[in-house]
PDB file of C-alpha atoms in Angstrom:
ATOM      1  CA  GLY D  55      14.801  21.090   9.905  1.00 83.00           C
ATOM      2  CA  GLU D  56      14.050  17.201   8.641  1.00 88.00           C
ATOM      3  CA  ASN D  57      16.293  16.335   5.889  1.00 93.00           C
ATOM      4  CA  VAL D  58      15.091  13.088   3.610  1.00 97.00           C
ATOM      5  CA  GLU D  59      17.812  11.433   1.484  1.00 97.00           C
ATOM      6  CA  GLN D  60      16.112   8.818  -0.948  1.00 98.00           C
ATOM      7  CA  HIS D  61      18.102   6.530  -3.236  1.00 97.00           C
ATOM      8  CA  PRO D  62      18.532   5.582  -5.931  1.00 98.00           C
ATOM      9  CA  SER D  63      17.732   8.329  -8.217  1.00 97.00           C
ATOM     10  CA  THR D  64      16.490   6.345 -11.172  1.00 98.00           C
ATOM     11  CA  LEU D  65      16.017   2.585 -11.172  1.00 98.00           C
ATOM     12  CA  SER D  66      15.657   0.413 -14.302  1.00 98.00           C
ATOM     13  CA  VAL D  67      13.955  -3.116 -13.756  1.00 98.00           C
ATOM     14  CA  GLN D  68      12.570  -6.072 -15.922  1.00 98.00           C
ATOM     15  CA  GLU D  69       9.049  -6.696 -15.718  1.00 97.00           C
ATOM     16  CA  GLY D  70       8.348  -8.989 -13.087  1.00 97.00           C
ATOM     17  CA  ASP D  71      11.492  -7.972 -10.854  1.00 97.00           C
ATOM     18  CA  SER D  72      11.261  -6.767  -7.721  1.00 98.00           C
ATOM     19  CA  ALA D  73      12.485  -2.807  -7.218  1.00 98.00           C
ATOM     20  CA  VAL D  74      13.502  -1.320  -3.744  1.00 98.00           C
ATOM     21  CA  ILE D  75      13.707   2.232  -2.902  1.00 98.00           C
ATOM     22  CA  LYS D  76      15.424   3.446   0.233  1.00 98.00           C
ATOM     23  CA  CYS D  77      14.946   6.748   2.214  1.00 98.00           C
ATOM     24  CA  THR D  78      16.580   7.970   5.401  1.00 98.00           C
ATOM     25  CA  TYR D  79      15.481  11.054   7.579  1.00 97.00           C
ATOM     26  CA  SER D  80      17.060  12.752   9.958  1.00 96.00           C
ATOM     27  CA  ASP D  81      14.513  14.166  12.483  1.00 94.00           C
ATOM     28  CA  SER D  82      13.410  11.503  15.299  1.00 93.00           C
ATOM     29  CA  ALA D  83      10.076  13.462  16.105  1.00 91.00           C
ATOM     30  CA  SER D  84       9.067  12.240  12.290  1.00 92.00           C
ATOM     31  CA  ASN D  85       6.500   9.764  12.877  1.00 91.00           C
ATOM     32  CA  TYR D  86       4.466   9.378   9.445  1.00 92.00           C
ATOM     33  CA  PHE D  87       5.868   8.021   6.446  1.00 95.00           C
ATOM     34  CA  PRO D  88       3.904   8.093   3.250  1.00 95.00           C
ATOM     35  CA  TRP D  89       5.178   6.671  -0.358  1.00 97.00           C
ATOM     36  CA  TYR D  90       3.809   8.238  -3.281  1.00 96.00           C
ATOM     37  CA  LYS D  91       3.772   7.766  -7.115  1.00 97.00           C
ATOM     38  CA  GLN D  92       3.498  10.522  -9.415  1.00 95.00           C
ATOM     39  CA  GLU D  93       2.952   9.736 -13.246  1.00 95.00           C
ATOM     40  CA  LEU D  94       4.133  12.751 -15.683  1.00 92.00           C
ATOM     41  CA  GLY D  95       2.085  15.579 -15.162  1.00 89.00           C
ATOM     42  CA  LYS D  96      -0.270  14.346 -12.661  1.00 93.00           C
ATOM     43  CA  ARG D  97      -0.444  14.610  -9.193  1.00 94.00           C
ATOM     44  CA  PRO D  98       1.372  12.607  -6.378  1.00 94.00           C
ATOM     45  CA  GLN D  99      -1.059   9.490  -5.155  1.00 94.00           C
ATOM     46  CA  LEU D 100      -0.518   8.111  -1.707  1.00 94.00           C
ATOM     47  CA  ILE D 101       0.489   4.249  -2.617  1.00 96.00           C
ATOM     48  CA  ILE D 102       1.114   3.219   0.921  1.00 95.00           C
ATOM     49  CA  ASP D 103       2.118   4.913   4.106  1.00 94.00           C
ATOM     50  CA  ILE D 104       3.493   3.566   7.737  1.00 94.00           C
ATOM     51  CA  ARG D 105       3.410   5.143  11.238  1.00 91.00           C
ATOM     52  CA  SER D 106       6.313   5.170  13.815  1.00 88.00           C
ATOM     53  CA  ASN D 107       4.954   2.497  15.762  1.00 87.00           C
ATOM     54  CA  VAL D 108       4.690  -0.206  12.933  1.00 85.00           C
ATOM     55  CA  GLY D 109       7.824  -1.817  11.636  1.00 90.00           C
ATOM     56  CA  GLU D 110       6.407  -3.337   8.384  1.00 95.00           C
ATOM     57  CA  LYS D 111       3.317  -2.815   6.292  1.00 94.00           C
ATOM     58  CA  LYS D 112       2.257  -4.897   3.073  1.00 96.00           C
ATOM     59  CA  ASP D 113      -0.573  -4.290   0.491  1.00 94.00           C
ATOM     60  CA  GLN D 114      -0.511  -6.672  -2.550  1.00 96.00           C
ATOM     61  CA  ARG D 115       2.645  -6.048  -4.465  1.00 97.00           C
ATOM     62  CA  ILE D 116       3.683  -3.226  -2.440  1.00 98.00           C
ATOM     63  CA  ALA D 117       5.569  -3.415   1.240  1.00 98.00           C
ATOM     64  CA  VAL D 118       7.223  -0.331   3.479  1.00 97.00           C
ATOM     65  CA  THR D 119       9.852  -1.191   6.013  1.00 97.00           C
ATOM     66  CA  LEU D 120      10.720   1.092   8.612  1.00 97.00           C
ATOM     67  CA  ASN D 121      13.620   1.182  11.181  1.00 96.00           C
ATOM     68  CA  LYS D 122      13.267   3.801  13.576  1.00 94.00           C
ATOM     69  CA  THR D 123      16.769   3.182  15.145  1.00 94.00           C
ATOM     70  CA  ALA D 124      18.482   3.671  11.939  1.00 95.00           C
ATOM     71  CA  LYS D 125      16.113   6.397  10.721  1.00 96.00           C
ATOM     72  CA  HIS D 126      15.521   4.730   7.524  1.00 96.00           C
ATOM     73  CA  PHE D 127      12.388   3.392   5.585  1.00 97.00           C
ATOM     74  CA  SER D 128      12.243   1.069   2.410  1.00 98.00           C
ATOM     75  CA  LEU D 129       9.654   0.664  -0.414  1.00 98.00           C
ATOM     76  CA  HIS D 130       9.398  -2.872  -2.116  1.00 98.00           C
ATOM     77  CA  ILE D 131       7.347  -3.370  -5.093  1.00 98.00           C
ATOM     78  CA  THR D 132       7.428  -7.249  -5.812  1.00 97.00           C
ATOM     79  CA  GLU D 133       6.580  -8.565  -9.622  1.00 97.00           C
ATOM     80  CA  THR D 134       6.933  -5.025 -11.189  1.00 98.00           C
ATOM     81  CA  GLN D 135       4.616  -4.135 -14.448  1.00 97.00           C
ATOM     82  CA  PRO D 136       4.943  -1.508 -16.740  1.00 96.00           C
ATOM     83  CA  GLU D 137       2.351   0.389 -15.501  1.00 96.00           C
ATOM     84  CA  ASP D 138       4.399   0.806 -12.199  1.00 97.00           C
ATOM     85  CA  SER D 139       6.866   2.872 -14.067  1.00 98.00           C
ATOM     86  CA  ALA D 140       6.442   6.310 -12.413  1.00 97.00           C
ATOM     87  CA  VAL D 141       8.446   8.819 -10.145  1.00 97.00           C
ATOM     88  CA  TYR D 142       8.149   7.489  -6.626  1.00 98.00           C
ATOM     89  CA  PHE D 143       8.615  10.126  -3.758  1.00 97.00           C
ATOM     90  CA  CYS D 144       9.080   9.049   0.023  1.00 97.00           C
ATOM     91  CA  ALA D 145       8.056  11.584   2.793  1.00 96.00           C
ATOM     92  CA  ALA D 146       8.818  11.899   6.478  1.00 95.00           C
ATOM     93  CA  SER D 147       5.978  13.582   8.462  1.00 91.00           C
ATOM     94  CA  ILE D 148       5.678  15.247  11.738  1.00 86.00           C
ATOM     95  CA  MET D 149       2.319  14.986  12.707  1.00 81.00           C
ATOM     96  CA  LEU D 150       1.257  16.332  16.425  1.00 76.00           C
ATOM     97  CA  SER D 151      -2.072  16.094  18.083  1.00 71.00           C
ATOM     98  CA  THR D 152      -2.716  19.858  17.654  1.00 75.00           C
ATOM     99  CA  ASN D 153      -1.982  20.711  14.246  1.00 77.00           C
ATOM    100  CA  ALA D 154      -1.905  19.898  10.567  1.00 79.00           C
ATOM    101  CA  GLY D 155       1.649  18.543  10.355  1.00 85.00           C
ATOM    102  CA  LYS D 156       4.487  18.930   8.171  1.00 88.00           C
ATOM    103  CA  SER D 157       5.815  16.838   5.598  1.00 91.00           C
ATOM    104  CA  THR D 158       9.303  16.646   3.965  1.00 94.00           C
ATOM    105  CA  PHE D 159       9.829  14.859   0.622  1.00 96.00           C
ATOM    106  CA  GLY D 160      12.631  13.077  -0.870  1.00 97.00           C
ATOM    107  CA  ASP D 161      14.072  13.774  -4.304  1.00 96.00           C
ATOM    108  CA  GLY D 162      12.137  10.935  -6.030  1.00 97.00           C
ATOM    109  CA  THR D 163      13.312   7.913  -7.919  1.00 97.00           C
ATOM    110  CA  THR D 164      12.203   7.125 -11.617  1.00 97.00           C
ATOM    111  CA  LEU D 165      11.432   3.770 -11.763  1.00 98.00           C
ATOM    112  CA  THR D 166      11.481   2.250 -15.353  1.00 98.00           C
ATOM    113  CA  VAL D 167       9.835  -1.370 -15.886  1.00 97.00           C
ATOM    114  CA  LYS D 168      11.076  -2.823 -19.059  1.00 96.00           C
ATOM    115  CA  PRO D 169       8.640  -5.255 -20.791  1.00 93.00           C
TER     116      PRO D 169
ATOM    117  CA  GLU V 943     -15.481   9.754  -5.474  1.00 83.00           C
ATOM    118  CA  PRO V 944     -14.953  12.929  -4.042  1.00 87.00           C
ATOM    119  CA  GLU V 945     -11.559  14.899  -5.171  1.00 93.00           C
ATOM    120  CA  VAL V 946      -9.533  18.031  -4.097  1.00 96.00           C
ATOM    121  CA  THR V 947     -10.238  20.458  -6.990  1.00 97.00           C
ATOM    122  CA  GLN V 948      -7.918  23.654  -8.073  1.00 98.00           C
ATOM    123  CA  THR V 949      -8.296  26.536 -10.099  1.00 96.00           C
ATOM    124  CA  PRO V 950      -6.821  27.618 -12.621  1.00 97.00           C
ATOM    125  CA  SER V 951      -5.247  24.782 -14.164  1.00 96.00           C
ATOM    126  CA  HIS V 952      -2.451  27.042 -15.665  1.00 97.00           C
ATOM    127  CA  GLN V 953      -1.985  30.701 -14.723  1.00 97.00           C
ATOM    128  CA  VAL V 954       0.690  32.829 -16.155  1.00 97.00           C
ATOM    129  CA  THR V 955       1.508  36.311 -14.758  1.00 97.00           C
ATOM    130  CA  GLN V 956       3.965  39.214 -14.969  1.00 97.00           C
ATOM    131  CA  MET V 957       6.846  39.187 -12.282  1.00 97.00           C
ATOM    132  CA  GLY V 958       5.757  41.649  -9.649  1.00 97.00           C
ATOM    133  CA  GLN V 959       2.153  41.012  -9.840  1.00 97.00           C
ATOM    134  CA  GLU V 960      -0.235  39.374  -7.220  1.00 97.00           C
ATOM    135  CA  VAL V 961      -1.594  35.987  -7.842  1.00 98.00           C
ATOM    136  CA  ILE V 962      -4.458  33.770  -5.864  1.00 97.00           C
ATOM    137  CA  LEU V 963      -4.510  30.311  -6.439  1.00 98.00           C
ATOM    138  CA  ARG V 964      -7.585  28.568  -5.532  1.00 97.00           C
ATOM    139  CA  CYS V 965      -8.641  25.107  -4.057  1.00 97.00           C
ATOM    140  CA  VAL V 966     -11.608  23.468  -3.044  1.00 97.00           C
ATOM    141  CA  PRO V 967     -10.603  20.548  -0.428  1.00 96.00           C
ATOM    142  CA  ILE V 968     -12.799  17.668   0.166  1.00 93.00           C
ATOM    143  CA  SER V 969     -15.831  18.791   2.257  1.00 90.00           C
ATOM    144  CA  ASN V 970     -15.381  17.057   5.429  1.00 86.00           C
ATOM    145  CA  HIS V 971     -11.623  17.064   5.591  1.00 90.00           C
ATOM    146  CA  LEU V 972     -10.417  19.629   8.299  1.00 88.00           C
ATOM    147  CA  TYR V 973      -6.539  19.803   7.404  1.00 90.00           C
ATOM    148  CA  PHE V 974      -5.157  21.673   4.328  1.00 93.00           C
ATOM    149  CA  TYR V 975      -1.926  21.862   2.790  1.00 95.00           C
ATOM    150  CA  TRP V 976      -0.079  23.693   0.077  1.00 98.00           C
ATOM    151  CA  TYR V 977       3.029  22.195  -1.928  1.00 97.00           C
ATOM    152  CA  ARG V 978       4.978  23.322  -4.661  1.00 97.00           C
ATOM    153  CA  GLN V 979       6.995  21.482  -7.454  1.00 96.00           C
ATOM    154  CA  ILE V 980       9.445  23.256  -9.736  1.00 96.00           C
ATOM    155  CA  LEU V 981       9.430  21.034 -12.960  1.00 92.00           C
ATOM    156  CA  GLY V 982      11.389  17.807 -12.716  1.00 90.00           C
ATOM    157  CA  GLN V 983      12.078  18.447  -8.970  1.00 93.00           C
ATOM    158  CA  LYS V 984      10.814  16.926  -5.983  1.00 93.00           C
ATOM    159  CA  VAL V 985       7.356  18.217  -3.753  1.00 95.00           C
ATOM    160  CA  GLU V 986       8.265  20.807  -1.530  1.00 96.00           C
ATOM    161  CA  PHE V 987       6.000  21.474   1.519  1.00 95.00           C
ATOM    162  CA  LEU V 988       5.127  25.117   1.679  1.00 97.00           C
ATOM    163  CA  VAL V 989       2.172  25.425   4.481  1.00 96.00           C
ATOM    164  CA  SER V 990      -0.410  23.614   6.710  1.00 93.00           C
ATOM    165  CA  PHE V 991      -3.731  24.984   8.058  1.00 93.00           C
ATOM    166  CA  TYR V 992      -6.056  23.924  10.716  1.00 89.00           C
ATOM    167  CA  ASN V 993      -8.876  25.461  12.438  1.00 88.00           C
ATOM    168  CA  ASN V 994      -8.331  28.853  10.549  1.00 90.00           C
ATOM    169  CA  GLU V 995      -4.707  29.198  11.293  1.00 92.00           C
ATOM    170  CA  ILE V 996      -1.598  28.240  10.029  1.00 94.00           C
ATOM    171  CA  SER V 997      -0.345  25.177  11.739  1.00 91.00           C
ATOM    172  CA  GLU V 998       3.439  24.997   9.836  1.00 92.00           C
ATOM    173  CA  LYS V 999       5.095  26.221   7.385  1.00 93.00           C
ATOM    174  CA  SER V1000       8.701  26.081   5.628  1.00 94.00           C
ATOM    175  CA  GLU V1001      11.235  28.457   4.883  1.00 93.00           C
ATOM    176  CA  ILE V1002       9.979  28.970   1.232  1.00 94.00           C
ATOM    177  CA  PHE V1003       6.820  30.586   3.050  1.00 96.00           C
ATOM    178  CA  ASP V1004       7.788  34.006   3.495  1.00 94.00           C
ATOM    179  CA  ASP V1005       6.039  37.247   3.818  1.00 94.00           C
ATOM    180  CA  GLN V1006       5.213  37.250   0.167  1.00 96.00           C
ATOM    181  CA  PHE V1007       2.760  34.191   0.934  1.00 97.00           C
ATOM    182  CA  SER V1008      -0.354  34.102   2.707  1.00 97.00           C
ATOM    183  CA  VAL V1009      -3.380  31.454   2.797  1.00 97.00           C
ATOM    184  CA  GLU V1010      -6.970  31.985   3.728  1.00 95.00           C
ATOM    185  CA  ARG V1011      -9.944  30.052   3.953  1.00 92.00           C
ATOM    186  CA  PRO V1012     -12.487  32.741   3.164  1.00 85.00           C
ATOM    187  CA  ASP V1013     -15.539  30.848   3.087  1.00 85.00           C
ATOM    188  CA  GLY V1014     -15.449  27.744   4.624  1.00 79.00           C
ATOM    189  CA  SER V1015     -14.829  25.694   1.382  1.00 87.00           C
ATOM    190  CA  ASN V1016     -12.390  27.333  -0.571  1.00 93.00           C
ATOM    191  CA  PHE V1017      -8.674  27.329   0.545  1.00 96.00           C
ATOM    192  CA  THR V1018      -6.523  30.037  -1.323  1.00 97.00           C
ATOM    193  CA  LEU V1019      -2.521  30.722  -1.520  1.00 98.00           C
ATOM    194  CA  LYS V1020      -1.995  34.132  -2.568  1.00 97.00           C
ATOM    195  CA  ILE V1021       1.896  35.384  -3.797  1.00 97.00           C
ATOM    196  CA  ARG V1022       1.966  39.030  -3.377  1.00 96.00           C
ATOM    197  CA  SER V1023       4.697  40.055  -5.918  1.00 95.00           C
ATOM    198  CA  THR V1024       5.560  36.821  -7.956  1.00 97.00           C
ATOM    199  CA  LYS V1025       9.132  36.236  -8.875  1.00 96.00           C
ATOM    200  CA  LEU V1026      10.367  34.006 -11.663  1.00 97.00           C
ATOM    201  CA  GLU V1027      11.339  31.497  -9.392  1.00 95.00           C
ATOM    202  CA  ASP V1028       7.711  30.985  -8.173  1.00 97.00           C
ATOM    203  CA  SER V1029       7.232  29.418 -11.395  1.00 97.00           C
ATOM    204  CA  ALA V1030       6.044  25.857 -10.657  1.00 97.00           C
ATOM    205  CA  MET V1031       3.261  23.571 -10.017  1.00 97.00           C
ATOM    206  CA  TYR V1032       1.367  24.182  -6.980  1.00 98.00           C
ATOM    207  CA  PHE V1033      -0.675  21.387  -5.322  1.00 97.00           C
ATOM    208  CA  CYS V1034      -3.170  21.769  -2.639  1.00 97.00           C
ATOM    209  CA  ALA V1035      -3.930  19.035  -0.532  1.00 95.00           C
ATOM    210  CA  SER V1036      -6.714  17.937   2.242  1.00 93.00           C
ATOM    211  CA  SER V1037      -6.813  15.266   4.900  1.00 89.00           C
ATOM    212  CA  PRO V1038      -9.733  13.907   7.232  1.00 86.00           C
ATOM    213  CA  LEU V1039      -7.675  13.590  10.143  1.00 77.00           C
ATOM    214  CA  GLY V1040      -4.315  14.996  11.543  1.00 67.00           C
ATOM    215  CA  GLY V1041      -2.497  15.224  14.600  1.00 63.00           C
ATOM    216  CA  ALA V1042      -2.194  11.919  16.392  1.00 62.00           C
ATOM    217  CA  ALA V1043      -4.827  10.227  13.810  1.00 65.00           C
ATOM    218  CA  TYR V1044      -2.959  11.214  11.038  1.00 69.00           C
ATOM    219  CA  ASN V1045      -4.268  10.048   7.661  1.00 74.00           C
ATOM    220  CA  GLU V1046      -3.707  10.146   4.026  1.00 84.00           C
ATOM    221  CA  GLN V1047      -3.805  13.562   2.347  1.00 90.00           C
ATOM    222  CA  PHE V1048      -5.433  14.098  -0.838  1.00 92.00           C
ATOM    223  CA  PHE V1049      -3.845  15.960  -3.593  1.00 95.00           C
ATOM    224  CA  GLY V1050      -5.515  18.126  -6.110  1.00 96.00           C
ATOM    225  CA  PRO V1051      -4.368  18.139  -9.826  1.00 96.00           C
ATOM    226  CA  GLY V1052      -2.310  21.094  -9.201  1.00 97.00           C
ATOM    227  CA  THR V1053      -2.040  24.979 -10.850  1.00 98.00           C
ATOM    228  CA  ARG V1054       0.888  25.662 -13.067  1.00 97.00           C
ATOM    229  CA  LEU V1055       2.088  29.140 -12.490  1.00 98.00           C
ATOM    230  CA  THR V1056       4.516  30.641 -14.817  1.00 97.00           C
ATOM    231  CA  VAL V1057       6.128  34.013 -14.002  1.00 97.00           C
ATOM    232  CA  LEU V1058       7.420  35.971 -17.110  1.00 96.00           C
TER     233      LEU V1058
END
């Protein structure tokens, strides 16, 4: 089955700096890669996603890149703010035309943004 | 804005008992999911559901687990005989699209299951 590795497990940055979180996946059939932010005791919330036919996507301070050949994708947060502090999860999903699909999550990265 | 809801927010049960966790997906969504998250660990996929049948399931989703959409609005997860290691937060999620037109999954607030 799919295996998703996420690094680093913890990341501490100064406010205003950039943060980068990287994930690798093993199953070349994965075709959808969402990133979730989870605050303590809350539900995961989608912050950005990318599909396998796209190499890069940006939404204000957040961007995601995908390298299908190398099977890795990365989350980039620029101009970090203290409210960006949370656990971030990547996921690799296999979405087929006939069913609801399946997602495998990474272990998570605890991001701390110091004011 | 419509949200996925889950009840109860916290369920405490004795080992060996059956529990049913309930979810109400967003009304026009067609694809449904259950995940679990053991405290401090990653989110783990359990099962996906579409067109009144299971689409995919993980190795965790063994014979002790079942899902049902009994009335067109609720989506339930049943654990027949709970074990200590079933203690976790269980998240339901739904999506308006799937398959080749995959889209965002919206997560519910979770049910914390504690097995004593």
